[in-house]
Short mmCIF file of C-alpha atoms and ligand atoms in Angstrom, two decimals:
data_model
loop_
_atom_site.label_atom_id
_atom_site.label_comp_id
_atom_site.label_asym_id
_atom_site.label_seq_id
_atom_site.Cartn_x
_atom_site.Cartn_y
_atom_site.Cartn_z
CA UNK X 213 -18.35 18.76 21.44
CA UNK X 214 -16.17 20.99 19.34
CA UNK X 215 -14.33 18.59 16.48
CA UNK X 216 -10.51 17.29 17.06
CA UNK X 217 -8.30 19.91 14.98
CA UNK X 218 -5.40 17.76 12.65
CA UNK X 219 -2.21 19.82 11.30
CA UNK X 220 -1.47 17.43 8.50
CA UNK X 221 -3.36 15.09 6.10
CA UNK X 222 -3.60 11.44 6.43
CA UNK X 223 -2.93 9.97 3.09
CA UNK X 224 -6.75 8.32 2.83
CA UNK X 225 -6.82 5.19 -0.31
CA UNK X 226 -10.13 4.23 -0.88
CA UNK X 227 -11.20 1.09 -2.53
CA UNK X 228 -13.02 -1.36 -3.87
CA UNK X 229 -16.85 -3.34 -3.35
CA UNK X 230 -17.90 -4.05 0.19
CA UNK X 231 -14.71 -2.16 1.72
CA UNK X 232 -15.82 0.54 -0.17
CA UNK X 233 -19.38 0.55 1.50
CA UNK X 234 -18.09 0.12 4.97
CA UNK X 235 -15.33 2.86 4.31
CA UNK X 236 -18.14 5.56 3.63
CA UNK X 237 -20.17 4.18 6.61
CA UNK X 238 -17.42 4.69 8.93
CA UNK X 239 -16.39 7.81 7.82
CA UNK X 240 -19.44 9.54 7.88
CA UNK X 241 -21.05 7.83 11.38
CA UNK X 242 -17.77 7.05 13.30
CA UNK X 243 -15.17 9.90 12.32
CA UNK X 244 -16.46 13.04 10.60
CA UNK X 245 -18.85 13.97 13.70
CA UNK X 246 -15.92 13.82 16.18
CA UNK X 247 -12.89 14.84 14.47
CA UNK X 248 -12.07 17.84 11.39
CA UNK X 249 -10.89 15.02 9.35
CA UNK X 250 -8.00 15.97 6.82
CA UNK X 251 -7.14 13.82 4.20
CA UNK X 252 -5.31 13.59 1.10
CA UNK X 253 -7.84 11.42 -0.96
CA UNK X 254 -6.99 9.11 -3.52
CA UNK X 255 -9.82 6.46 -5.47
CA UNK X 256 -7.54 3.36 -5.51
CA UNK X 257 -11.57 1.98 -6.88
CA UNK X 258 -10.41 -0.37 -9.59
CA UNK X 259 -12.97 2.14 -12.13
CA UNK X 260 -10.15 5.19 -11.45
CA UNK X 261 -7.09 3.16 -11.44
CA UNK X 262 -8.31 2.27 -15.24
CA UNK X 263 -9.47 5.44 -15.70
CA UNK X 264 -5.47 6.90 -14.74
CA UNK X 265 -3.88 3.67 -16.10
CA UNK X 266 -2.78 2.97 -12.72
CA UNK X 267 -1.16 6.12 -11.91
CA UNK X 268 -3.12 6.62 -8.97
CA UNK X 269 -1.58 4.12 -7.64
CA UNK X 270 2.07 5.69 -7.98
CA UNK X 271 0.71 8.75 -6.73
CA UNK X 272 -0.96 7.59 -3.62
CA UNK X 273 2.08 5.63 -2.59
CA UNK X 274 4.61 8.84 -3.03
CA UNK X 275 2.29 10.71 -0.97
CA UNK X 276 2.53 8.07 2.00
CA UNK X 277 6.23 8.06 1.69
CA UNK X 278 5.58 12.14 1.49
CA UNK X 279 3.22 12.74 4.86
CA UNK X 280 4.56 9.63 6.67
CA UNK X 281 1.03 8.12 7.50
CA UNK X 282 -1.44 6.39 5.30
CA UNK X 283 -4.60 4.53 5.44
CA UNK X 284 -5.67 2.27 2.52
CA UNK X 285 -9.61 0.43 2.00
CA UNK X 286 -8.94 -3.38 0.40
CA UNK X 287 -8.74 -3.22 -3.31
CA UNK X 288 -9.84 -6.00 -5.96
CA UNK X 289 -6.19 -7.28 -7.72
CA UNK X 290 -7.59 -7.90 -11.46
CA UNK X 291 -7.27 -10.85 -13.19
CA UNK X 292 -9.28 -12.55 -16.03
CA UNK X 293 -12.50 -12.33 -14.42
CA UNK X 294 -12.17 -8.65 -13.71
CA UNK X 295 -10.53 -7.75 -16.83
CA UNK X 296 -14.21 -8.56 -18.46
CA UNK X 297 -16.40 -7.30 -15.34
CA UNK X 298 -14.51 -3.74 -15.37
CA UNK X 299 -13.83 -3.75 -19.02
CA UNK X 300 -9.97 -2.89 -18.16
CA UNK X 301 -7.67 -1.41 -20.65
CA UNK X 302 -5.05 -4.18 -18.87
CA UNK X 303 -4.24 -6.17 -16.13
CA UNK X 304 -2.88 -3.76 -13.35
CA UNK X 305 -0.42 -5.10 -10.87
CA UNK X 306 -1.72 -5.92 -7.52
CA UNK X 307 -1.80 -2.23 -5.57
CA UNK X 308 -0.49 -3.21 -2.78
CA UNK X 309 2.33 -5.07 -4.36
CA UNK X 310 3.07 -1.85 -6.28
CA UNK X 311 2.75 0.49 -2.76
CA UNK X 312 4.95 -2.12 -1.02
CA UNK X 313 7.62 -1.61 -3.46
CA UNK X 314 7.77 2.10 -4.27
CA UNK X 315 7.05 2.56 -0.17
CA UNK X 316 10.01 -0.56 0.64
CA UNK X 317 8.23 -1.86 3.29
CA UNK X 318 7.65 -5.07 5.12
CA UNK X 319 4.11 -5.97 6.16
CA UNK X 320 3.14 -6.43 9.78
CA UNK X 321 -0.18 -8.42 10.37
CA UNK X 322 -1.99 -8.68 14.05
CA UNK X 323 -5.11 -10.21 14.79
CA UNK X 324 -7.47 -8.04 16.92
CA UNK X 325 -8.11 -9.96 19.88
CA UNK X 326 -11.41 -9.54 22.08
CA UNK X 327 -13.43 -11.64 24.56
CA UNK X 328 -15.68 -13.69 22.82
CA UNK X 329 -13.20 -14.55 20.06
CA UNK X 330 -11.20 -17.58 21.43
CA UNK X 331 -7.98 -18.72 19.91
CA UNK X 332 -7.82 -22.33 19.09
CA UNK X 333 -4.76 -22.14 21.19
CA UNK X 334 -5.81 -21.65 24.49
CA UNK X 335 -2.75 -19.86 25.90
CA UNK X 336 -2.31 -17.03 23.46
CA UNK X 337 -3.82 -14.59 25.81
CA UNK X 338 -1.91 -11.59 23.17
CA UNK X 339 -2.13 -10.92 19.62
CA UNK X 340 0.80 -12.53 17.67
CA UNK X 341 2.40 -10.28 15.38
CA UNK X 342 3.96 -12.10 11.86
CA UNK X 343 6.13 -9.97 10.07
CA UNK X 344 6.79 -11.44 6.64
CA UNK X 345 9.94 -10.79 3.97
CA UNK X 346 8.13 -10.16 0.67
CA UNK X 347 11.22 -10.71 -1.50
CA UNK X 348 13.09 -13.78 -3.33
CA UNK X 349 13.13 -17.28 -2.59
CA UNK X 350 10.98 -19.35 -3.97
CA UNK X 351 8.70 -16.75 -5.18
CA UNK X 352 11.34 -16.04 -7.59
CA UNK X 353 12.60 -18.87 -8.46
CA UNK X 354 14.03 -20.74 -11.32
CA UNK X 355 12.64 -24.55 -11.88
CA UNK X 356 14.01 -26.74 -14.14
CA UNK X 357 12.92 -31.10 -14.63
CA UNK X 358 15.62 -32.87 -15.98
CA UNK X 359 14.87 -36.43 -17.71
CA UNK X 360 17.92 -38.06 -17.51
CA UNK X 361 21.17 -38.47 -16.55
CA UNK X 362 24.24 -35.76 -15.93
CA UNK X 363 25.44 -33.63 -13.67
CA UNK X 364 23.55 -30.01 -12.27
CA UNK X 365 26.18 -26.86 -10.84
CA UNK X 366 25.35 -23.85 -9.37
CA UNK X 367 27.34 -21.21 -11.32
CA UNK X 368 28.02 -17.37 -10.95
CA UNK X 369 29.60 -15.33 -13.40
CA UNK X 370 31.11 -11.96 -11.87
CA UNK X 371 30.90 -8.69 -14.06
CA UNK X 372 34.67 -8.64 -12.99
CA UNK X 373 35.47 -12.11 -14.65
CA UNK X 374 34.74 -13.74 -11.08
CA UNK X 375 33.60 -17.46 -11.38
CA UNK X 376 32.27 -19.61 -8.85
CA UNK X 377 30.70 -23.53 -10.16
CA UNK X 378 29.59 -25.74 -7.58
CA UNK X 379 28.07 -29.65 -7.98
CA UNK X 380 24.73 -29.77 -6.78
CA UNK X 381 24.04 -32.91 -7.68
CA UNK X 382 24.96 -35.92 -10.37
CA UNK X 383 21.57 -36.74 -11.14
CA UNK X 384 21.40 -40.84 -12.24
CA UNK X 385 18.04 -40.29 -14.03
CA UNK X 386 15.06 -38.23 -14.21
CA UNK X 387 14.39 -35.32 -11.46
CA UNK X 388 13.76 -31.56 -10.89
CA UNK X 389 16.39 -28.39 -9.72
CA UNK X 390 15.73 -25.26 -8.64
CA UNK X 391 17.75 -22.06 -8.48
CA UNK X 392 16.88 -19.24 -5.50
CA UNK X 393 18.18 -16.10 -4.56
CA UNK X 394 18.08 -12.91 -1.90
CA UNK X 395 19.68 -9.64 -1.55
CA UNK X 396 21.58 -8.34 1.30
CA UNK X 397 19.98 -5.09 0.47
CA UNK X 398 16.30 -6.73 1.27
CA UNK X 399 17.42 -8.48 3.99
CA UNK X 400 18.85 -5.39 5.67
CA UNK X 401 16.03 -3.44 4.95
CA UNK X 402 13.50 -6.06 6.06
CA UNK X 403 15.23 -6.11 9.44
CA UNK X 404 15.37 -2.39 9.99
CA UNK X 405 11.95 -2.78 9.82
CA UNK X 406 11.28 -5.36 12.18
CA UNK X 407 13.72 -3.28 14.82
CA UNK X 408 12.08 -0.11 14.15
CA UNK X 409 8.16 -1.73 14.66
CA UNK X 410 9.10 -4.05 17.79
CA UNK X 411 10.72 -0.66 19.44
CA UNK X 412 7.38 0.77 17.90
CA UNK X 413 5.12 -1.54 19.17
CA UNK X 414 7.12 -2.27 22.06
CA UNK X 415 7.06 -6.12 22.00
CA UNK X 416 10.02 -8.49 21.55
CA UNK X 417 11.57 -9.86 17.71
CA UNK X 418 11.69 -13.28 17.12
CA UNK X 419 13.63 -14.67 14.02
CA UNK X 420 13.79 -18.33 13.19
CA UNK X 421 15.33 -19.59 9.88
CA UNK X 422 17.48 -22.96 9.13
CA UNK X 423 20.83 -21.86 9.05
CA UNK X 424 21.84 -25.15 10.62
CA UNK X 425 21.19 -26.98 7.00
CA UNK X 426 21.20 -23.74 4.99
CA UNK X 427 24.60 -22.21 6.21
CA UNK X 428 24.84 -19.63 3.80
CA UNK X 429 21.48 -18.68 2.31
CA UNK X 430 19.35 -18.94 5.77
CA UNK X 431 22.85 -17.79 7.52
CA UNK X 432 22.90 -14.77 5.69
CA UNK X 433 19.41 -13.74 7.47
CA UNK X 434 20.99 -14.52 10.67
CA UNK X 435 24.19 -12.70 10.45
CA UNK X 436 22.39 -9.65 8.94
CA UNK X 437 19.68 -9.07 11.64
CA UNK X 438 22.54 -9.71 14.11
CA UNK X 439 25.12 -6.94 12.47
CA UNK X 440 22.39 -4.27 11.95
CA UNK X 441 21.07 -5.43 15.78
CA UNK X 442 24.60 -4.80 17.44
CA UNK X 443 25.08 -1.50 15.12
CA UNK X 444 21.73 0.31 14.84
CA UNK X 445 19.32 -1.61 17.75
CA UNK X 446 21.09 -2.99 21.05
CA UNK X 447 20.92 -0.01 23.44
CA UNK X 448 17.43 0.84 22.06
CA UNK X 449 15.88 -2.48 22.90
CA UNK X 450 18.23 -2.62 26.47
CA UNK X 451 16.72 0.44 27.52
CA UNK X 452 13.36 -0.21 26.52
CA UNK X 453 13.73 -3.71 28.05
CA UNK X 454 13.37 -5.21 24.75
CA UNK X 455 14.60 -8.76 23.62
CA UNK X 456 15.59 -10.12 20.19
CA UNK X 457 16.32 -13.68 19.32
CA UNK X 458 17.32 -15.72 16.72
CA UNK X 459 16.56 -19.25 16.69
CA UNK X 460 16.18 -22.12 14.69
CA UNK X 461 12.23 -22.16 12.99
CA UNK X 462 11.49 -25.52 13.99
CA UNK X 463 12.19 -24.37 17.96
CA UNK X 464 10.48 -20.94 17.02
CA UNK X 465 7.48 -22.75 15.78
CA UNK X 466 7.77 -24.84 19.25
CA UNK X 467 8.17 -21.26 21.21
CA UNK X 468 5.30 -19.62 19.85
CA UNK X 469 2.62 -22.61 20.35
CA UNK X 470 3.55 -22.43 24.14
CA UNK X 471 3.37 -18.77 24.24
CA UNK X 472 1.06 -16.36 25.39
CA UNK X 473 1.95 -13.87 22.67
CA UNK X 474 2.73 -10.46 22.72
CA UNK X 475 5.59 -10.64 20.42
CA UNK X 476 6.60 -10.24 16.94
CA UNK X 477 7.90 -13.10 14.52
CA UNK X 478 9.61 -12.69 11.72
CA UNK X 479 9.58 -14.75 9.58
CA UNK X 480 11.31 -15.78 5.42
CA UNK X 481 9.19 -15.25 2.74
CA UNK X 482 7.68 -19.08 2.39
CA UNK X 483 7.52 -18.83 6.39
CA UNK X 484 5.53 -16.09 6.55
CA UNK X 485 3.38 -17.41 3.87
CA UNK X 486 2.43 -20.57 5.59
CA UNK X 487 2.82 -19.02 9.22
CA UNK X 488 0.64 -15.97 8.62
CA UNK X 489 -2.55 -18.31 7.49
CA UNK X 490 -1.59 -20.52 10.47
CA UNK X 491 -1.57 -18.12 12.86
CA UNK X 492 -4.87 -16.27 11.57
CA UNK X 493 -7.26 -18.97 11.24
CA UNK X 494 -5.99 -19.86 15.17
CA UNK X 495 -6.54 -16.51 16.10
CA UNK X 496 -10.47 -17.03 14.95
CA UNK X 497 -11.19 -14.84 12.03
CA UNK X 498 -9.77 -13.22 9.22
CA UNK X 499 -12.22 -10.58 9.13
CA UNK X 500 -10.43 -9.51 12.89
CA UNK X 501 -6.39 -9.37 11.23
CA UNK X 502 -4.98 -5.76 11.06
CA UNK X 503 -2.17 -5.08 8.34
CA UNK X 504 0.45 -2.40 8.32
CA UNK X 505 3.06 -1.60 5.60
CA UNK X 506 6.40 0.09 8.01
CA UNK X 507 9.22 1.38 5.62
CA UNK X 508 12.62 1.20 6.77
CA UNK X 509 12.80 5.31 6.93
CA UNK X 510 9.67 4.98 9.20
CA UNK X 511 6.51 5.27 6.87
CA UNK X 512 3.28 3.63 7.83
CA UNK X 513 0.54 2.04 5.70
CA UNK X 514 -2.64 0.54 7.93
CA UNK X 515 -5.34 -1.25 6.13
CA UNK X 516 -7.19 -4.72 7.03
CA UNK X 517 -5.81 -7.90 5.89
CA UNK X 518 -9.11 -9.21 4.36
CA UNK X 519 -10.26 -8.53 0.83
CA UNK X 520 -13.24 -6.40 -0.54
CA UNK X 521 -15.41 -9.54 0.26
CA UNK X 522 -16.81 -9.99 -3.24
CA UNK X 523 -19.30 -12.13 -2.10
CA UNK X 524 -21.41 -9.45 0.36
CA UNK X 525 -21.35 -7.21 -2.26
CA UNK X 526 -23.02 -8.45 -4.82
CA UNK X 527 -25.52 -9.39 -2.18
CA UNK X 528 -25.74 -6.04 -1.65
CA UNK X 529 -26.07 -4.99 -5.05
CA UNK X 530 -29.12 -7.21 -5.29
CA UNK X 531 -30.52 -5.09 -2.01
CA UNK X 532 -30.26 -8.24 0.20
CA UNK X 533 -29.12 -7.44 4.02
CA UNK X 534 -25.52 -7.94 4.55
CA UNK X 535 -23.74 -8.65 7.45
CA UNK X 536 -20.03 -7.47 6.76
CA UNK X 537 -17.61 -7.44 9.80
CA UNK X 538 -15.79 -3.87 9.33
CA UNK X 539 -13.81 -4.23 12.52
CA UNK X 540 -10.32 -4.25 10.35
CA UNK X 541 -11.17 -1.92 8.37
CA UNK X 542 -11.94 0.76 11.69
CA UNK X 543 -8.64 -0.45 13.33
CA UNK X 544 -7.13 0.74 9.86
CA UNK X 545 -8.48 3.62 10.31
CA UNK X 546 -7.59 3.77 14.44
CA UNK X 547 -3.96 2.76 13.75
CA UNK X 548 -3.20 5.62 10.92
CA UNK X 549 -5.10 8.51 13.30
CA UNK X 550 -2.74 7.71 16.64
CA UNK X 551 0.24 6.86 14.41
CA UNK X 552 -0.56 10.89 12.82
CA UNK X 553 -1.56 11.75 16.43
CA UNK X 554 1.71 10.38 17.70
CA UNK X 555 3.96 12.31 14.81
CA UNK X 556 2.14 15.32 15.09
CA UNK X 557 1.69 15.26 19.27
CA UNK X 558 -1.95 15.80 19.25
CA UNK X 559 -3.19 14.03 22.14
CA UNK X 560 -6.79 14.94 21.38
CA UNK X 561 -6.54 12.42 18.15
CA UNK X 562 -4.31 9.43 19.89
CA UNK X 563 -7.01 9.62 22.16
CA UNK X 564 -9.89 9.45 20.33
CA UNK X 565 -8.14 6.42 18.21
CA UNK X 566 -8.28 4.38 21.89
CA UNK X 567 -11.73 4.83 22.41
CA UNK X 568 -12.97 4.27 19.09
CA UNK X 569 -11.40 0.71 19.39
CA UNK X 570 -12.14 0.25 22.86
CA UNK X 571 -16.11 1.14 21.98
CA UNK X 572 -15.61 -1.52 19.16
CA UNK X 573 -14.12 -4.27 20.94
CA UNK X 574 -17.08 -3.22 24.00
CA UNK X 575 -19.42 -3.60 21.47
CA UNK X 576 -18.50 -7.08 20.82
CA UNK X 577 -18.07 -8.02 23.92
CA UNK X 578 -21.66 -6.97 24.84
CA UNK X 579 -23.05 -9.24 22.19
CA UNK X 580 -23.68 -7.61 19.17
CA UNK X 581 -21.30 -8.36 16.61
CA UNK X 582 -21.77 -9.36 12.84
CA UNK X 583 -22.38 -13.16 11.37
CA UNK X 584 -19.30 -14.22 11.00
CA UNK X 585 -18.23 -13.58 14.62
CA UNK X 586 -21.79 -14.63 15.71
CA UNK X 587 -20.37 -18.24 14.26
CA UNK X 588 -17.71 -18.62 16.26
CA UNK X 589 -18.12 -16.66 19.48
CA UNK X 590 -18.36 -18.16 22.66
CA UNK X 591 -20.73 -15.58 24.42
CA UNK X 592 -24.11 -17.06 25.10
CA UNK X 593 -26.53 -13.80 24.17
CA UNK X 594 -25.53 -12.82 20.75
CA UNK X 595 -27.50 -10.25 18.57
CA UNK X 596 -26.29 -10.68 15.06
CA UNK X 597 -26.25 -6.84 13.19
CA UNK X 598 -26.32 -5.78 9.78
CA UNK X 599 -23.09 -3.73 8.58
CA UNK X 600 -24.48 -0.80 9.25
CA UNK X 601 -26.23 -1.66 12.78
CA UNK X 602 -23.38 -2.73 13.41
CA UNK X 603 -21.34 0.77 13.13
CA UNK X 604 -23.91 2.49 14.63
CA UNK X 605 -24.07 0.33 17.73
CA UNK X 606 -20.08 1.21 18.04
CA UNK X 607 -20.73 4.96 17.39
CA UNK X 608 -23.58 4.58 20.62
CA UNK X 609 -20.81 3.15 22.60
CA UNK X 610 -18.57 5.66 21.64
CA UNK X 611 -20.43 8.71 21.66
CA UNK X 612 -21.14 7.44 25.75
CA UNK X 613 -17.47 7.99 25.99
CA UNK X 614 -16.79 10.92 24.54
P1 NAP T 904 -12.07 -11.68 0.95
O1 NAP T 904 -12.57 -10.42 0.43
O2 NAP T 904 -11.09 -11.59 2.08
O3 NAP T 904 -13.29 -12.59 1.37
C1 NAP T 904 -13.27 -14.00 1.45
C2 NAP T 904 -14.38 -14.49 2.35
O4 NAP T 904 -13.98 -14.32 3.72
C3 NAP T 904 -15.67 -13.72 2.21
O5 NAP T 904 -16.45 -14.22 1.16
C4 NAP T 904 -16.29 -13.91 3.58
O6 NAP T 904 -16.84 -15.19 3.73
C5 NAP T 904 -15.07 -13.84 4.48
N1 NAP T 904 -14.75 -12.45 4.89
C6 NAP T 904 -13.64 -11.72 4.59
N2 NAP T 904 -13.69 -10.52 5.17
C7 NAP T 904 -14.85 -10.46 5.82
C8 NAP T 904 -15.48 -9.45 6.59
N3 NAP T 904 -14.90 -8.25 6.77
N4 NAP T 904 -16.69 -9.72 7.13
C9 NAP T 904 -17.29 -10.90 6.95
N5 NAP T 904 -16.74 -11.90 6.22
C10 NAP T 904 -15.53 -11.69 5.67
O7 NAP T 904 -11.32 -12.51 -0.21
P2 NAP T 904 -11.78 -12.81 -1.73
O8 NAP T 904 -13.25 -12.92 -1.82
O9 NAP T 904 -10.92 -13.94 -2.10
O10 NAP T 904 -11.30 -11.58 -2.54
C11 NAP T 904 -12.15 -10.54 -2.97
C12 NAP T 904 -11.29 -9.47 -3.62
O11 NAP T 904 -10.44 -8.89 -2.65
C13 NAP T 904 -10.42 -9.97 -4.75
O12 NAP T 904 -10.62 -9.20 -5.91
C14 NAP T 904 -9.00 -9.80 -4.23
O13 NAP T 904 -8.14 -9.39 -5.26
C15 NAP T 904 -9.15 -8.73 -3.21
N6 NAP T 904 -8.19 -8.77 -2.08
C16 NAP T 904 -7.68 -7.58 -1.68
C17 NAP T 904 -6.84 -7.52 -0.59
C18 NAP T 904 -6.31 -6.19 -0.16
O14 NAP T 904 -6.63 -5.17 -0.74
N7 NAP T 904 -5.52 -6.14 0.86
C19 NAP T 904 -6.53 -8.68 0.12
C20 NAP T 904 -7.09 -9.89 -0.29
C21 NAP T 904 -7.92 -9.92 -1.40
P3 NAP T 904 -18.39 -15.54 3.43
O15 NAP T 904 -18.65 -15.16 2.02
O16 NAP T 904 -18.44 -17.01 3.70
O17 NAP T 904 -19.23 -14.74 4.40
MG1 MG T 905 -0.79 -17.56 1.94
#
């Protein structure tokens, strides 16, 4: 079979640990055969982004915002712990906080869903897509405790001599405050994003918020997905047969446990927070959750929501067998290769992203999968792989289908 030709790079972010085993497995059993695999490589490995004081980083992210499509490995976010194990000059930010914000975006996570893997919830028959805001609220809050008496306003002071002072409360003894913000600019740009990737995706937009109690503040996310809606999104979704709806979070919460899926929810920062565990623990595994980063102007990020699974890797280290589930981590790379096949309209690639998943899911659904499915699965024959049987029993599959 002659290789599939690209015409321009993916932006390829490699990683850290376990990821970074499975990344090289993949790449050399499951894509390099098959396709002439361009890529713009940058070692997002914790070792380089000390070695470049984190510019690599910066650099990797510009060049997704540059060639539109990017695929990213999971990456170890230092703290103490690592400071001492990789002897770091500091404590870098978290990379994919620092992508998100040069890049803008708002993250979209789906679990992968295949037979075998029930939901707890027994009618979600599709994946259930949580889009989260990753800006304000409480996550940038301001906390007080006050231990006695007096009175607590909410005050702004305009640059142009504007002042607003409201009561919150006359506190008669000891309690706490806290002080919370958002942006229209965030707001708007978190719900071009969640327009853009439903018309994308082609599934419906939920929103729920509380804008019953919180007129103003959870209003505010109301009115704004509604404006830019009307302005920028109506006749899209009408002709694409496309619904978006607003509704209170306690009925959304309601909606989606009677659902079948299939849709997107978006969801406040806190929300999304909470939600986002909910809904991937129901969904079976976290090991099975694809993430992608959309920016407003239509940039695309794919990587899998799990970690570098610490834990495997250091069994591996010690040359015990490990059984790492690298499904995620190939639907990264399946997501970034049709989104480049789609931008560049080569058919050849879009394609050969479907049947790399579909040999995947088969593969599962024939009973060989990795421990952590093997757990929870409800097929009777299961053979339990290592990581890399596992791979190579997808690239069998998939070189049947080729
Ligand atoms: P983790 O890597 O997601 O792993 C937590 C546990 O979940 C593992 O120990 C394993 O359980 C199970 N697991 C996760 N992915 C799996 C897979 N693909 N196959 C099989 N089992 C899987 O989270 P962590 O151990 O808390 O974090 C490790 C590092 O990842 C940290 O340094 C953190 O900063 C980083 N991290 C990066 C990202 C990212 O880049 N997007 C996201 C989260 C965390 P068992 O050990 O019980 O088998
Ligand atoms: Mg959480």
């Amino acid at each position: 079979m002659k290789k599939i030709q690209m015409s321009t790079p993916l932006v390829e972010m490699d990683g850290d640990e376990m990821t970074r085993i499975l990344w090289k497995i993949i790449k050399e059993e499951l894509l390099l055969p098959y396709i002439d695999l361009k890529t713009e490589y940058y070692d997002l490995g914790l070792v380089h982004r000390n070695e470049t004081d984190d510019k690599v980083t910066v650099d990797a992210a510009n060049a997704a915002k540059k060639y539109g499509v990017a695929v990213k490995c999971a990456t170890i976010t230092p703290n103490k712990a690592r400071m001492e194990e990789y002897h770091l000059k500091k404590m870098y930010k978290s990379p994919n906080g620092t992508i998100r914000a040069i890049m803008d975006g708002t993250v979209f996570r789906a679990p992968i869903v295949v037979k075998g893997i029930e939901p707890c919830v027994k009618n979600w028959k599709m994946p259930i897509t949580l889009a989260r805001h990753a800006y304000g609220d409480v996550y940038k809050n301001t906390e007080m405790y006050i231990d006695g008496p007096g009175d607590a306003y909410l005050v702004f002071e305009g640059e142009n001599g504007e002042k607003k002072k409201e009561l919150i409360q006359h506190f008669d003894g000891s309690g706490v405050l806290q002080g919370m913000h958002n942006l229209d600019a965030s707001i708007t740009s978190f719900a071009r994003c969640c327009f853009n990737y439903a018309l994308d995706t082609r599934q419906n937009l939920w929103l729920g918020a509380k804008d019953t109690i919180s007129k103003t503040y959870d209003g505010r996310f109301k009115e704004i997905f509604a404006e830019i809606y009307e302005k920028e999104f109506k006749e899209k979704f009408e002709a694409a047969g496309l619904e978006y709806f607003y509704s209170l979070i306690d009925d959304i919460v309601a909606r989606v446990m009677k659902s079948q899926g299939g849709f997107i929810w978006a969801c406040k920062n806190y929300d999304g927070d909470v939600m986002s565990d909910m809904v991937s623990s129901a969904f079976g595994s976290l090991a099975m959750m694809t993430s992608v980063l959309v920016s407003p102007d239509g940039n695309y990020e794919y990587e899998a929501a799990h970690g570098t699974v610490q834990r495997h890797y250091y069994r591996h280290l010690e040359g015990k067998e490990t059984s790492t589930n690298s499904v995620a981590t190939i639907f990264a790379w399946t997501g970034a290769l049709r989104k480049r096949g789609e931008l560049d309209s080569n058919s050849q690639l879009m394609d050969f992203a479907d049947k790399l998943e579909k040999a995947t899911l088969g593969t599962i659904e024939s009973g060989k999968m990795t421990k952590d499915l093997a757990l929870i699965t409800s097929l009777k024959h299961v053979t339990v792989l290592n990581s890399r049987d596992f791979i190579l029993a997808i690239k069998d599959r998939l070189e049947k289908m080729l």
